[in-house]
Coordinates of C-alpha atoms in Angstrom, one line a residue:
M20 CA 64.6 57.7 60.3
N21 CA 61.5 57.4 62.5
K22 CA 61.0 60.6 64.5
N23 CA 60.9 58.6 67.8
D24 CA 64.4 57.3 67.0
K25 CA 65.9 60.7 67.4
I26 CA 68.2 61.1 70.4
L27 CA 67.7 63.9 72.9
G28 CA 70.6 65.8 74.5
I29 CA 70.3 66.7 78.1
D30 CA 72.3 69.0 80.4
L31 CA 71.3 68.0 83.9
G32 CA 72.6 71.0 85.7
T33 CA 73.0 72.0 89.4
T34 CA 70.9 75.1 89.0
N35 CA 69.1 74.7 85.7
S36 CA 68.6 71.9 83.2
V37 CA 68.2 72.1 79.4
I38 CA 67.1 69.6 76.8
S39 CA 67.9 69.7 73.1
V40 CA 67.2 67.8 69.9
L41 CA 68.6 67.8 66.4
E42 CA 66.2 69.3 63.8
G43 CA 67.5 69.0 60.3
A44 CA 71.2 69.8 60.5
N45 CA 71.0 72.0 63.7
P46 CA 70.4 71.3 67.4
I47 CA 67.5 73.3 69.0
V48 CA 66.6 73.8 72.6
V49 CA 63.1 72.5 73.4
P50 CA 61.0 74.8 75.8
N51 CA 59.3 73.2 78.8
S52 CA 55.6 73.3 79.4
E53 CA 55.8 76.7 81.0
G54 CA 57.5 78.1 77.9
Y55 CA 61.0 78.5 79.3
R56 CA 64.1 77.3 77.6
T57 CA 65.8 76.3 80.9
T58 CA 64.2 74.4 83.7
P59 CA 65.3 74.9 87.4
S60 CA 66.7 71.7 88.8
V61 CA 64.2 71.9 91.7
V62 CA 61.6 69.4 93.0
G63 CA 59.1 70.2 95.7
Y64 CA 56.3 68.3 97.6
F65 CA 53.1 69.3 99.3
S66 CA 50.7 67.3 101.5
Q67 CA 48.9 64.4 99.9
G68 CA 52.1 63.8 97.9
K69 CA 51.5 66.5 95.3
Q70 CA 54.8 67.0 93.4
V71 CA 56.0 70.2 91.6
V72 CA 59.1 70.5 89.4
G73 CA 61.0 73.3 87.8
H74 CA 59.8 76.9 87.9
I75 CA 56.8 76.1 90.1
A76 CA 59.0 74.3 92.6
K77 CA 61.5 77.1 92.7
R78 CA 58.8 79.8 93.3
Q79 CA 57.3 77.9 96.3
N80 CA 60.7 77.2 97.8
V81 CA 60.6 80.1 100.3
I82 CA 57.3 79.0 101.9
N83 CA 58.2 75.3 101.7
P84 CA 62.0 75.0 102.3
L85 CA 62.1 71.7 104.1
N86 CA 60.2 69.9 101.3
T87 CA 61.9 71.4 98.3
F88 CA 65.1 69.9 96.9
Y89 CA 67.7 71.8 94.8
S90 CA 71.4 71.7 93.9
V91 CA 71.1 67.9 94.1
K92 CA 73.9 67.5 91.5
R93 CA 76.4 68.4 94.2
F94 CA 75.5 65.3 96.1
I95 CA 74.9 62.7 93.4
G96 CA 77.2 59.7 93.6
C97 CA 78.8 60.9 96.9
K98 CA 78.8 59.4 100.4
F99 CA 77.5 61.3 103.4
V100 CA 80.9 61.5 105.0
D101 CA 82.2 63.5 101.9
I102 CA 79.5 66.2 102.1
E103 CA 79.0 66.8 105.8
Q104 CA 80.5 70.3 105.5
E105 CA 78.0 71.2 102.7
I106 CA 74.8 70.4 104.6
S107 CA 74.5 74.0 105.8
R108 CA 74.4 75.2 102.1
V109 CA 70.8 74.0 101.7
S110 CA 67.5 74.6 103.6
Y111 CA 66.3 70.9 103.5
K112 CA 67.5 68.1 105.7
I113 CA 70.2 65.7 104.5
Q114 CA 71.0 62.6 106.5
A115 CA 73.0 59.4 106.2
G116 CA 71.5 56.2 104.8
I117 CA 72.2 52.8 106.3
D118 CA 75.2 52.2 104.0
G119 CA 76.6 55.7 104.3
T120 CA 74.8 57.0 101.2
I121 CA 73.0 60.4 101.1
K122 CA 69.3 60.8 101.8
F123 CA 67.1 63.8 101.6
F124 CA 64.3 63.8 104.2
C125 CA 60.9 65.1 103.2
P126 CA 58.9 65.9 106.4
I127 CA 55.6 66.4 104.8
L128 CA 55.7 62.9 103.3
E129 CA 57.8 61.4 106.1
K130 CA 59.9 59.9 103.3
E131 CA 63.5 59.8 102.2
F132 CA 64.8 60.4 98.7
S133 CA 68.2 59.7 97.2
P134 CA 69.9 62.3 94.9
E135 CA 69.3 59.9 92.0
E136 CA 65.5 59.9 92.7
I137 CA 65.3 63.6 92.7
S138 CA 67.4 63.9 89.6
S139 CA 65.2 61.3 87.8
I140 CA 62.1 63.4 88.4
I141 CA 63.8 66.4 86.8
L142 CA 64.9 64.3 83.8
K143 CA 61.4 62.9 83.5
K144 CA 59.9 66.4 83.3
L145 CA 62.4 67.5 80.7
V146 CA 61.6 64.5 78.4
N147 CA 57.8 64.5 79.0
D148 CA 57.6 68.2 78.2
T149 CA 59.6 67.6 75.0
N150 CA 57.4 64.7 73.9
I151 CA 54.3 66.9 74.4
F152 CA 55.9 69.8 72.5
L153 CA 57.2 67.7 69.6
K154 CA 54.2 65.2 69.7
S155 CA 56.6 62.3 70.0
N156 CA 57.7 59.6 72.4
F157 CA 61.5 60.0 72.9
K158 CA 63.3 57.6 75.2
N159 CA 67.0 57.6 74.0
I160 CA 69.2 60.3 75.4
I161 CA 72.7 61.6 75.6
L162 CA 73.5 62.8 79.1
T163 CA 76.3 65.2 80.0
V164 CA 78.3 65.3 83.2
P165 CA 81.2 67.4 84.5
A166 CA 84.5 66.3 83.0
Y167 CA 85.8 65.7 86.6
F168 CA 83.0 63.5 87.7
N169 CA 84.3 60.2 89.0
D170 CA 83.0 56.8 88.2
S171 CA 80.5 56.8 91.1
Q172 CA 79.0 60.1 90.0
R173 CA 78.8 59.0 86.4
I174 CA 77.0 55.8 87.3
A175 CA 74.7 57.6 89.7
T176 CA 73.7 60.1 87.0
Q177 CA 73.1 57.2 84.6
D178 CA 71.0 55.5 87.3
A179 CA 68.9 58.6 87.6
A180 CA 68.0 58.4 83.9
L181 CA 67.2 54.7 84.3
L182 CA 64.8 55.5 87.1
A183 CA 63.1 58.0 84.8
G184 CA 62.6 55.2 82.2
L185 CA 65.2 56.6 79.8
N186 CA 67.8 54.8 77.7
V187 CA 71.2 56.5 78.1
L188 CA 73.2 55.9 74.9
R189 CA 76.2 57.9 75.9
I190 CA 77.6 60.0 78.7
I191 CA 79.8 62.8 77.6
N192 CA 81.7 65.5 79.4
E193 CA 80.1 69.0 79.5
P194 CA 83.1 71.0 78.1
T195 CA 83.3 68.5 75.3
A196 CA 79.6 68.9 74.5
A197 CA 80.1 72.7 74.5
A198 CA 82.9 72.3 72.0
L199 CA 80.8 70.1 69.8
A200 CA 78.0 72.7 69.7
Y201 CA 80.4 75.5 68.9
G202 CA 82.5 73.8 66.2
F203 CA 80.6 70.9 64.6
E204 CA 79.6 73.0 61.5
K205 CA 82.8 75.0 61.2
K206 CA 84.9 71.9 60.3
K207 CA 88.3 73.7 60.5
N208 CA 91.5 73.1 62.4
E209 CA 91.3 75.0 65.7
I210 CA 92.4 74.7 69.3
L211 CA 89.5 75.4 71.6
F212 CA 89.8 76.4 75.3
I213 CA 86.5 75.6 77.1
F214 CA 86.0 77.2 80.5
D215 CA 82.9 75.7 82.2
L216 CA 81.8 77.2 85.5
G217 CA 78.3 76.0 86.3
G218 CA 76.1 76.0 89.4
G219 CA 78.1 73.4 91.3
T220 CA 81.1 72.2 89.2
F221 CA 84.0 73.7 87.3
D222 CA 85.8 72.2 84.3
V223 CA 88.5 73.3 81.9
S224 CA 89.1 71.4 78.7
I225 CA 91.4 71.9 75.7
L226 CA 90.3 70.4 72.4
E227 CA 91.8 70.1 69.0
T228 CA 89.2 70.2 66.1
S229 CA 89.5 69.4 62.5
E230 CA 87.1 68.6 59.7
S231 CA 86.1 65.3 61.1
L232 CA 87.7 64.9 64.5
F233 CA 87.1 66.5 68.0
E234 CA 89.9 65.4 70.2
V235 CA 90.2 66.3 73.9
L236 CA 93.8 67.1 74.7
A237 CA 93.5 67.7 78.4
T238 CA 90.9 68.4 81.1
S239 CA 91.1 69.6 84.6
G240 CA 88.7 71.0 87.2
D241 CA 87.1 71.1 90.6
I242 CA 83.9 69.1 91.2
H243 CA 82.8 71.4 94.1
L244 CA 83.2 74.9 92.8
G245 CA 80.4 76.8 91.1
G246 CA 77.8 79.5 91.3
D247 CA 76.3 78.0 94.5
D248 CA 79.6 78.9 96.3
F249 CA 79.4 82.5 95.1
D250 CA 75.8 82.7 96.4
R251 CA 76.9 81.2 99.7
V252 CA 79.5 83.8 100.2
I253 CA 76.9 86.6 99.9
S254 CA 74.5 84.7 102.2
E255 CA 77.2 84.3 104.8
Y256 CA 78.0 88.0 104.5
I257 CA 74.3 88.9 105.1
I258 CA 73.9 86.3 108.0
N259 CA 77.1 87.3 109.8
N260 CA 76.2 91.1 109.6
F261 CA 72.7 90.4 110.9
K262 CA 74.0 88.3 113.8
M263 CA 76.5 90.9 114.8
K264 CA 73.8 93.6 114.8
Y265 CA 71.0 91.6 116.5
G266 CA 72.5 88.5 117.9
I267 CA 70.2 86.3 115.8
D268 CA 71.5 83.4 113.7
L269 CA 69.3 83.2 110.6
N270 CA 70.9 79.8 109.7
L271 CA 68.6 78.3 112.3
D272 CA 65.5 79.6 110.5
K273 CA 65.2 77.5 107.3
Q274 CA 62.6 79.8 105.7
A275 CA 64.7 82.9 106.4
L276 CA 67.8 81.0 105.1
Q277 CA 66.0 80.2 101.8
R278 CA 65.0 83.8 101.3
I279 CA 68.6 84.9 101.9
I280 CA 69.9 82.3 99.4
E281 CA 67.6 83.4 96.7
S282 CA 68.3 87.1 97.3
S283 CA 72.1 86.3 97.2
E284 CA 71.7 84.5 93.8
R285 CA 69.8 87.6 92.4
A286 CA 72.5 89.9 93.7
K287 CA 75.2 87.8 92.1
I288 CA 73.4 87.9 88.8
E289 CA 72.8 91.7 88.9
L290 CA 76.5 92.4 89.8
S291 CA 77.5 90.7 86.5
T292 CA 76.1 93.8 84.7
L293 CA 75.8 96.4 87.4
Q294 CA 78.3 98.1 89.8
L295 CA 75.9 98.2 92.7
T296 CA 72.9 96.1 93.9
Y297 CA 70.4 96.4 96.8
I298 CA 69.5 93.4 98.9
N299 CA 66.1 94.0 100.5
I300 CA 64.4 91.2 102.5
P301 CA 61.4 92.5 104.5
Y302 CA 60.1 90.7 107.7
I303 CA 63.1 88.4 108.0
S304 CA 62.9 88.0 111.8
K305 CA 61.7 89.6 115.1
Y306 CA 63.6 91.1 118.0
N307 CA 61.8 92.4 121.1
N308 CA 58.5 92.2 119.3
E309 CA 60.0 94.4 116.6
T310 CA 59.9 93.2 112.9
L311 CA 63.4 93.2 111.4
N312 CA 64.3 93.7 107.8
I313 CA 67.4 93.3 105.7
N314 CA 68.5 96.3 103.7
Y315 CA 72.1 96.1 102.3
K316 CA 74.0 97.7 99.5
L317 CA 76.5 95.5 97.8
S318 CA 79.0 96.8 95.3
R319 CA 80.8 94.8 92.7
M320 CA 84.1 95.7 94.3
E321 CA 82.8 94.3 97.7
F322 CA 81.5 91.2 95.9
D323 CA 84.9 90.7 94.2
S324 CA 86.6 91.0 97.5
L325 CA 84.3 88.5 99.2
T326 CA 84.7 86.0 96.4
E327 CA 88.4 86.5 95.7
H328 CA 89.3 83.1 97.1
L329 CA 86.8 81.3 94.9
V330 CA 88.0 83.1 91.7
A331 CA 91.6 82.1 92.7
R332 CA 90.6 78.4 92.9
C333 CA 90.0 78.6 89.1
Q334 CA 93.6 79.3 88.4
T335 CA 95.2 75.9 89.1
P336 CA 92.9 73.8 86.9
I337 CA 93.4 76.3 84.0
K338 CA 97.2 76.1 84.3
N339 CA 97.1 72.3 84.7
A340 CA 95.0 71.8 81.6
I341 CA 97.4 74.0 79.6
I342 CA 100.5 72.2 80.8
S343 CA 98.9 68.7 80.2
S344 CA 97.8 69.6 76.7
N345 CA 101.3 70.7 75.6
I346 CA 99.7 73.6 73.8
Q347 CA 101.3 77.1 73.7
L348 CA 99.0 80.0 74.6
E349 CA 99.5 81.6 71.2
N350 CA 98.1 78.5 69.5
I351 CA 94.7 78.7 71.3
N352 CA 92.2 79.9 68.7
E353 CA 89.0 80.3 70.6
I354 CA 88.1 80.8 74.3
I355 CA 84.5 79.7 75.0
L356 CA 82.8 80.4 78.3
V357 CA 80.2 77.9 79.5
G358 CA 77.8 77.9 82.5
G359 CA 75.9 80.8 84.0
S360 CA 78.7 81.7 86.5
S361 CA 81.1 82.3 83.7
R362 CA 79.4 85.7 83.4
I363 CA 80.9 86.9 86.7
P364 CA 83.3 89.8 85.6
A365 CA 86.1 88.7 88.0
V366 CA 86.0 85.2 86.5
R367 CA 86.2 86.6 83.0
N368 CA 89.1 88.8 83.9
L369 CA 90.9 85.9 85.4
V370 CA 90.6 83.9 82.1
Q371 CA 91.7 86.9 80.0
N372 CA 94.7 87.5 82.2
I373 CA 95.9 83.9 82.4
L374 CA 95.5 83.4 78.6
Q375 CA 97.0 86.8 77.9
L376 CA 94.2 87.8 75.6
K377 CA 94.8 91.5 75.6
Y378 CA 98.5 90.9 74.9
R379 CA 97.5 88.6 72.0
N380 CA 94.8 91.0 70.8
K381 CA 92.1 88.3 71.3
T382 CA 88.7 88.3 72.9
L383 CA 86.4 85.8 74.6
N384 CA 84.1 84.0 72.2
E385 CA 80.6 85.0 73.0
S386 CA 78.8 83.4 70.1
V387 CA 77.3 80.6 72.2
N388 CA 74.7 80.9 75.0
P389 CA 76.5 79.6 78.1
D390 CA 73.3 78.3 79.6
E391 CA 72.3 76.2 76.6
V392 CA 75.5 75.2 74.7
V393 CA 76.1 72.0 76.7
A394 CA 72.6 70.5 75.9
L395 CA 73.0 71.6 72.2
G396 CA 76.3 69.7 72.1
A397 CA 74.7 66.6 73.6
A398 CA 72.1 66.7 70.8
V399 CA 75.0 66.9 68.2
Q400 CA 76.5 63.8 69.8
G401 CA 73.0 62.2 69.5
G402 CA 73.1 63.1 65.8
I403 CA 76.5 61.5 65.4
L404 CA 75.2 58.2 67.0
S405 CA 72.0 58.2 65.0
G406 CA 73.8 58.9 61.7
E407 CA 72.1 62.3 61.1
I408 CA 75.6 63.9 61.3
Q409 CA 78.2 62.1 59.2
D410 CA 82.0 61.9 59.4
L411 CA 82.5 63.4 62.8
I412 CA 84.4 61.6 65.6
L413 CA 84.6 62.6 69.2
V414 CA 87.7 61.5 71.3
D415 CA 87.5 62.3 75.1
V416 CA 90.0 61.8 77.9
T417 CA 90.1 60.5 81.5
P418 CA 91.0 63.2 84.0
L419 CA 93.2 61.3 86.6
S420 CA 95.7 58.4 86.4
L421 CA 94.5 54.9 87.4
G422 CA 96.6 52.0 88.7
V423 CA 97.0 49.3 91.4
A424 CA 98.9 49.0 94.7
V425 CA 102.0 46.9 94.5
D426 CA 104.5 45.6 97.1
G427 CA 106.0 48.3 99.2
G428 CA 103.0 50.6 99.1
I429 CA 103.6 52.0 95.6
M430 CA 101.0 52.8 93.0
A431 CA 101.8 51.2 89.6
R432 CA 100.0 53.3 86.9
V433 CA 98.1 51.4 84.3
I434 CA 96.4 54.3 82.6
Q435 CA 97.9 57.8 82.7
K436 CA 95.8 60.9 83.2
N437 CA 94.4 62.6 80.0
S438 CA 94.5 59.3 78.1
S439 CA 92.0 59.2 75.3
I440 CA 88.9 57.1 76.0
P441 CA 87.5 54.6 75.3
I442 CA 90.7 52.8 76.4
R443 CA 91.7 49.3 77.4
K444 CA 95.1 48.7 78.8
S445 CA 96.8 45.8 80.6
E446 CA 99.9 45.2 82.7
I447 CA 101.5 42.0 84.0
F448 CA 102.1 41.6 87.8
S449 CA 103.1 38.6 90.0
T450 CA 103.0 37.3 93.5
V451 CA 105.3 38.5 96.4
S452 CA 105.3 35.4 98.5
D453 CA 106.1 31.7 97.8
F454 CA 103.0 29.5 97.4
Q455 CA 100.7 32.5 97.5
E456 CA 97.1 31.3 96.6
S457 CA 95.4 34.7 96.4
A458 CA 96.1 38.3 95.5
D459 CA 94.3 41.5 96.7
V460 CA 93.9 43.9 93.8
Q461 CA 93.5 47.5 95.1
I462 CA 92.5 50.0 92.4
L463 CA 93.7 53.5 92.8
Q464 CA 93.1 57.0 91.3
G465 CA 95.5 59.8 91.7
E466 CA 98.9 61.3 90.8
R467 CA 101.1 60.4 93.8
E468 CA 103.6 57.6 93.8
L469 CA 102.5 56.1 97.1
V470 CA 99.3 54.2 97.7
S471 CA 98.5 56.1 100.9
Q472 CA 98.5 59.4 99.0
N473 CA 96.0 58.3 96.4
K474 CA 92.3 57.5 96.4
I475 CA 91.2 53.8 96.7
I476 CA 88.3 53.5 94.4
G477 CA 87.7 49.7 94.5
Q478 CA 89.2 46.4 95.4
F479 CA 88.7 42.7 95.0
T480 CA 90.6 39.4 95.6
L481 CA 91.8 37.0 92.9
H482 CA 91.6 33.4 94.4
G483 CA 93.0 30.1 93.0
I484 CA 96.5 31.2 92.1
P485 CA 98.8 28.1 91.6
K486 CA 100.9 27.3 94.6
I487 CA 104.4 28.0 93.2
A488 CA 107.4 30.2 93.9
K489 CA 106.8 33.9 94.1
G490 CA 107.4 35.9 90.9
V491 CA 106.4 33.0 88.7
P492 CA 102.6 33.4 88.3
L493 CA 101.7 36.0 85.7
I494 CA 98.7 38.0 86.7
K495 CA 97.3 40.2 83.9
I496 CA 95.4 43.2 85.2
T497 CA 93.3 45.0 82.6
F498 CA 91.7 48.5 83.0
D499 CA 88.8 49.2 80.6
I500 CA 87.2 52.7 80.4
N501 CA 84.2 52.9 78.1
T502 CA 82.9 55.8 76.1
D503 CA 80.9 57.0 79.2
G504 CA 84.1 57.2 81.2
I505 CA 83.0 54.3 83.5
L506 CA 85.8 51.9 84.6
A507 CA 85.9 48.1 84.7
V508 CA 89.0 46.2 86.1
S509 CA 89.8 42.5 85.7
A510 CA 92.6 40.3 86.9
C511 CA 93.5 36.9 85.3
E512 CA 96.2 34.4 86.2
E513 CA 97.4 33.3 82.8
S514 CA 98.5 29.7 83.4
S515 CA 95.3 28.7 85.2
G516 CA 92.8 31.1 83.5
I517 CA 91.4 32.1 86.9
E518 CA 89.7 35.5 86.6
Q519 CA 88.0 38.1 88.7
N520 CA 86.6 41.5 87.7
I521 CA 84.8 44.6 89.1
I522 CA 82.9 47.6 87.8
I523 CA 83.7 50.6 89.9
T524 CA 80.5 51.8 91.7
G525 CA 79.5 54.0 94.7
T526 CA 82.5 53.1 96.9
A527 CA 84.7 55.3 94.8
N528 CA 83.9 58.9 95.8
L529 CA 86.4 61.8 95.7
S530 CA 85.5 64.3 98.4
K531 CA 85.3 68.1 98.1
D532 CA 88.3 69.6 96.3
E533 CA 90.1 66.3 96.5
I534 CA 90.9 66.0 92.8
L535 CA 92.5 69.5 92.8
R536 CA 94.4 68.6 96.0
I537 CA 95.6 65.4 94.4
I538 CA 97.2 67.1 91.5
Q539 CA 98.7 69.9 93.6
D540 CA 100.1 67.5 96.1
A541 CA 101.6 65.3 93.3
E542 CA 103.5 68.3 91.9
K543 CA 104.6 69.6 95.3
N544 CA 105.9 66.2 96.5
K545 CA 107.4 65.0 93.3
T546 CA 110.9 64.9 94.6
L547 CA 110.1 63.4 97.9
D548 CA 107.9 60.7 96.3
Y549 CA 110.8 59.8 94.0
F550 CA 113.2 59.2 97.0
L551 CA 110.5 57.3 98.9
V552 CA 110.0 54.9 95.9
E553 CA 113.8 54.4 95.5
F554 CA 114.0 53.7 99.2
I555 CA 111.2 51.1 99.1
N556 CA 112.6 49.5 96.0
T557 CA 116.1 49.3 97.5
C558 CA 114.7 47.7 100.7
N559 CA 112.8 45.1 98.6
I560 CA 115.9 44.2 96.6
C561 CA 118.2 44.0 99.6
N562 CA 115.7 42.0 101.7
T563 CA 115.6 39.5 98.9
I564 CA 119.4 39.2 98.8
L565 CA 119.8 38.9 102.5
L566 CA 116.9 36.6 103.4
C567 CA 119.3 34.1 105.1
N568 CA 120.9 36.7 107.3
I569 CA 118.5 38.5 109.6
Y570 CA 121.2 40.5 111.4
K571 CA 122.4 42.0 108.2
R572 CA 118.9 42.8 107.2
I573 CA 118.2 44.7 110.4
Y574 CA 121.6 46.5 110.0
L575 CA 120.9 47.4 106.4
N576 CA 117.3 48.6 107.1
Y577 CA 118.7 50.8 109.9
I578 CA 121.2 52.4 107.5
L579 CA 118.5 52.9 104.8
K580 CA 116.2 54.5 107.4
M581 CA 119.0 56.9 108.3
I582 CA 119.4 57.8 104.6
F583 CA 115.7 58.3 104.3
Y584 CA 115.6 60.7 107.3
F585 CA 118.5 62.6 105.8
L586 CA 116.7 63.0 102.5
C587 CA 113.6 64.2 104.3
I588 CA 115.7 66.8 106.1
L589 CA 117.2 67.9 102.7
R590 CA 113.7 68.1 101.2
S591 CA 112.5 70.3 104.2
I592 CA 115.4 72.6 103.8
S593 CA 114.8 72.9 100.1
L594 CA 111.1 73.8 100.7
N595 CA 112.0 76.4 103.3
I596 CA 114.5 78.0 100.9
Q597 CA 111.8 78.2 98.2
N598 CA 109.4 80.0 100.6
I599 CA 112.0 82.7 101.6

């Protein structure tokens, strides 16, 4: 094999990014031009367009906060309306583009950048540094994304690589990559539990491994939970105390805000190993011509109390993944922690308690570096594609159910959540009106029964349906998810051969915490959804039977509505009893 044909594995992280390549039989991390194994995901600009990336950009962030961009992964593939509440998290300016997209404004250049553009600069540095280090010219890469990234975020990440002049051969989920790095040489039957808490995203995956197969059984997560949130809690604690004492809001001073954010990150890291840390920020502001400083003590106990709600948010995805996998706790062989924020003691304790490790006399697996393992696994996947690693197959899953809207406002599932990908599945539908010439195909993602309770991720119209009685045309709708987890949907009327299709793009964004809410709502409203669907189906059947008698239809609908209200009352009583 030509050296340039090797495939790089890249973990494009919220806080730090890592690049790896297969050397011989083992993946290795390639250091950047500064000699570090991880590269801060930060890009900064000076006058005359001078650009700095990585450690240099991070070091100058405090003196240049408006022109330095970080934590960009939290915004990639999203719409401005979805991230408005997160704008205060960063010291640079975020504004809405013409089409509702996200733009970062760089005052010193008077220019806007998209999240994809900033991400592409980081990717370009990683690959350029690797080419210099290995004296090669790599272009082919495996790119990792959080397992709970939706189609828009996956495509946007892929676009970032294309802007960097790279060829993305495969997109794989971060927890899956971590499992590959851990287990590709062991080749034994195991159940792996991967807990991945990075800078901006959280994933849980359960995999079954054998000699030649890595199969993802279930995945769950939260695309807006990570180390940045823990940093933000400390920052808010500092800012609120300062405001109470001096009446000065440091959020309005972008340079002061950036200094506080960086000090908060350091405090979080120190409290992973220490019981007490000191936050000292001199010359933070002025009051009555007096220079003010920040001098706080923060104990681990206080930190745990401040971040208790964030740790609690990890519980539901863990439990959902276990339930979906149909695996008993005692059958989980290894628990692997991934991502820098997995070092937080309260997070580790949560995992140990939920998985009952002490009771089972097991410990967390600490044989992998949580900062590097995802990139190493991506390099393993590159070795599988290039043929350097033989007889190893990776099977991943899709995190949420996918379907279409049908008559009565019901979601008809085509692909169930945690289905293995790649997958291609079709269902047959028909028209609801006589002589109907077109059909609107509304594509949904979620776990509820009703259209209104799920996320619309795309839509198109199929024209040219033969003018015949309703229910006669056969419309075949096909969902196709490729190995990168990107969805394409097509609809074909079988007698005429008329076809229309769509690849889901940036219109399909799940907002903050939305995926977690979708699953929780689905479980909480399971009974009510069942009765709603039955009610709608009954109405549809009865309306068909009584088409010639409008008075009977009105009377029947009135009775059905009364039944529906009665069922809602019963549901409300049931929920109140459960809460007592």
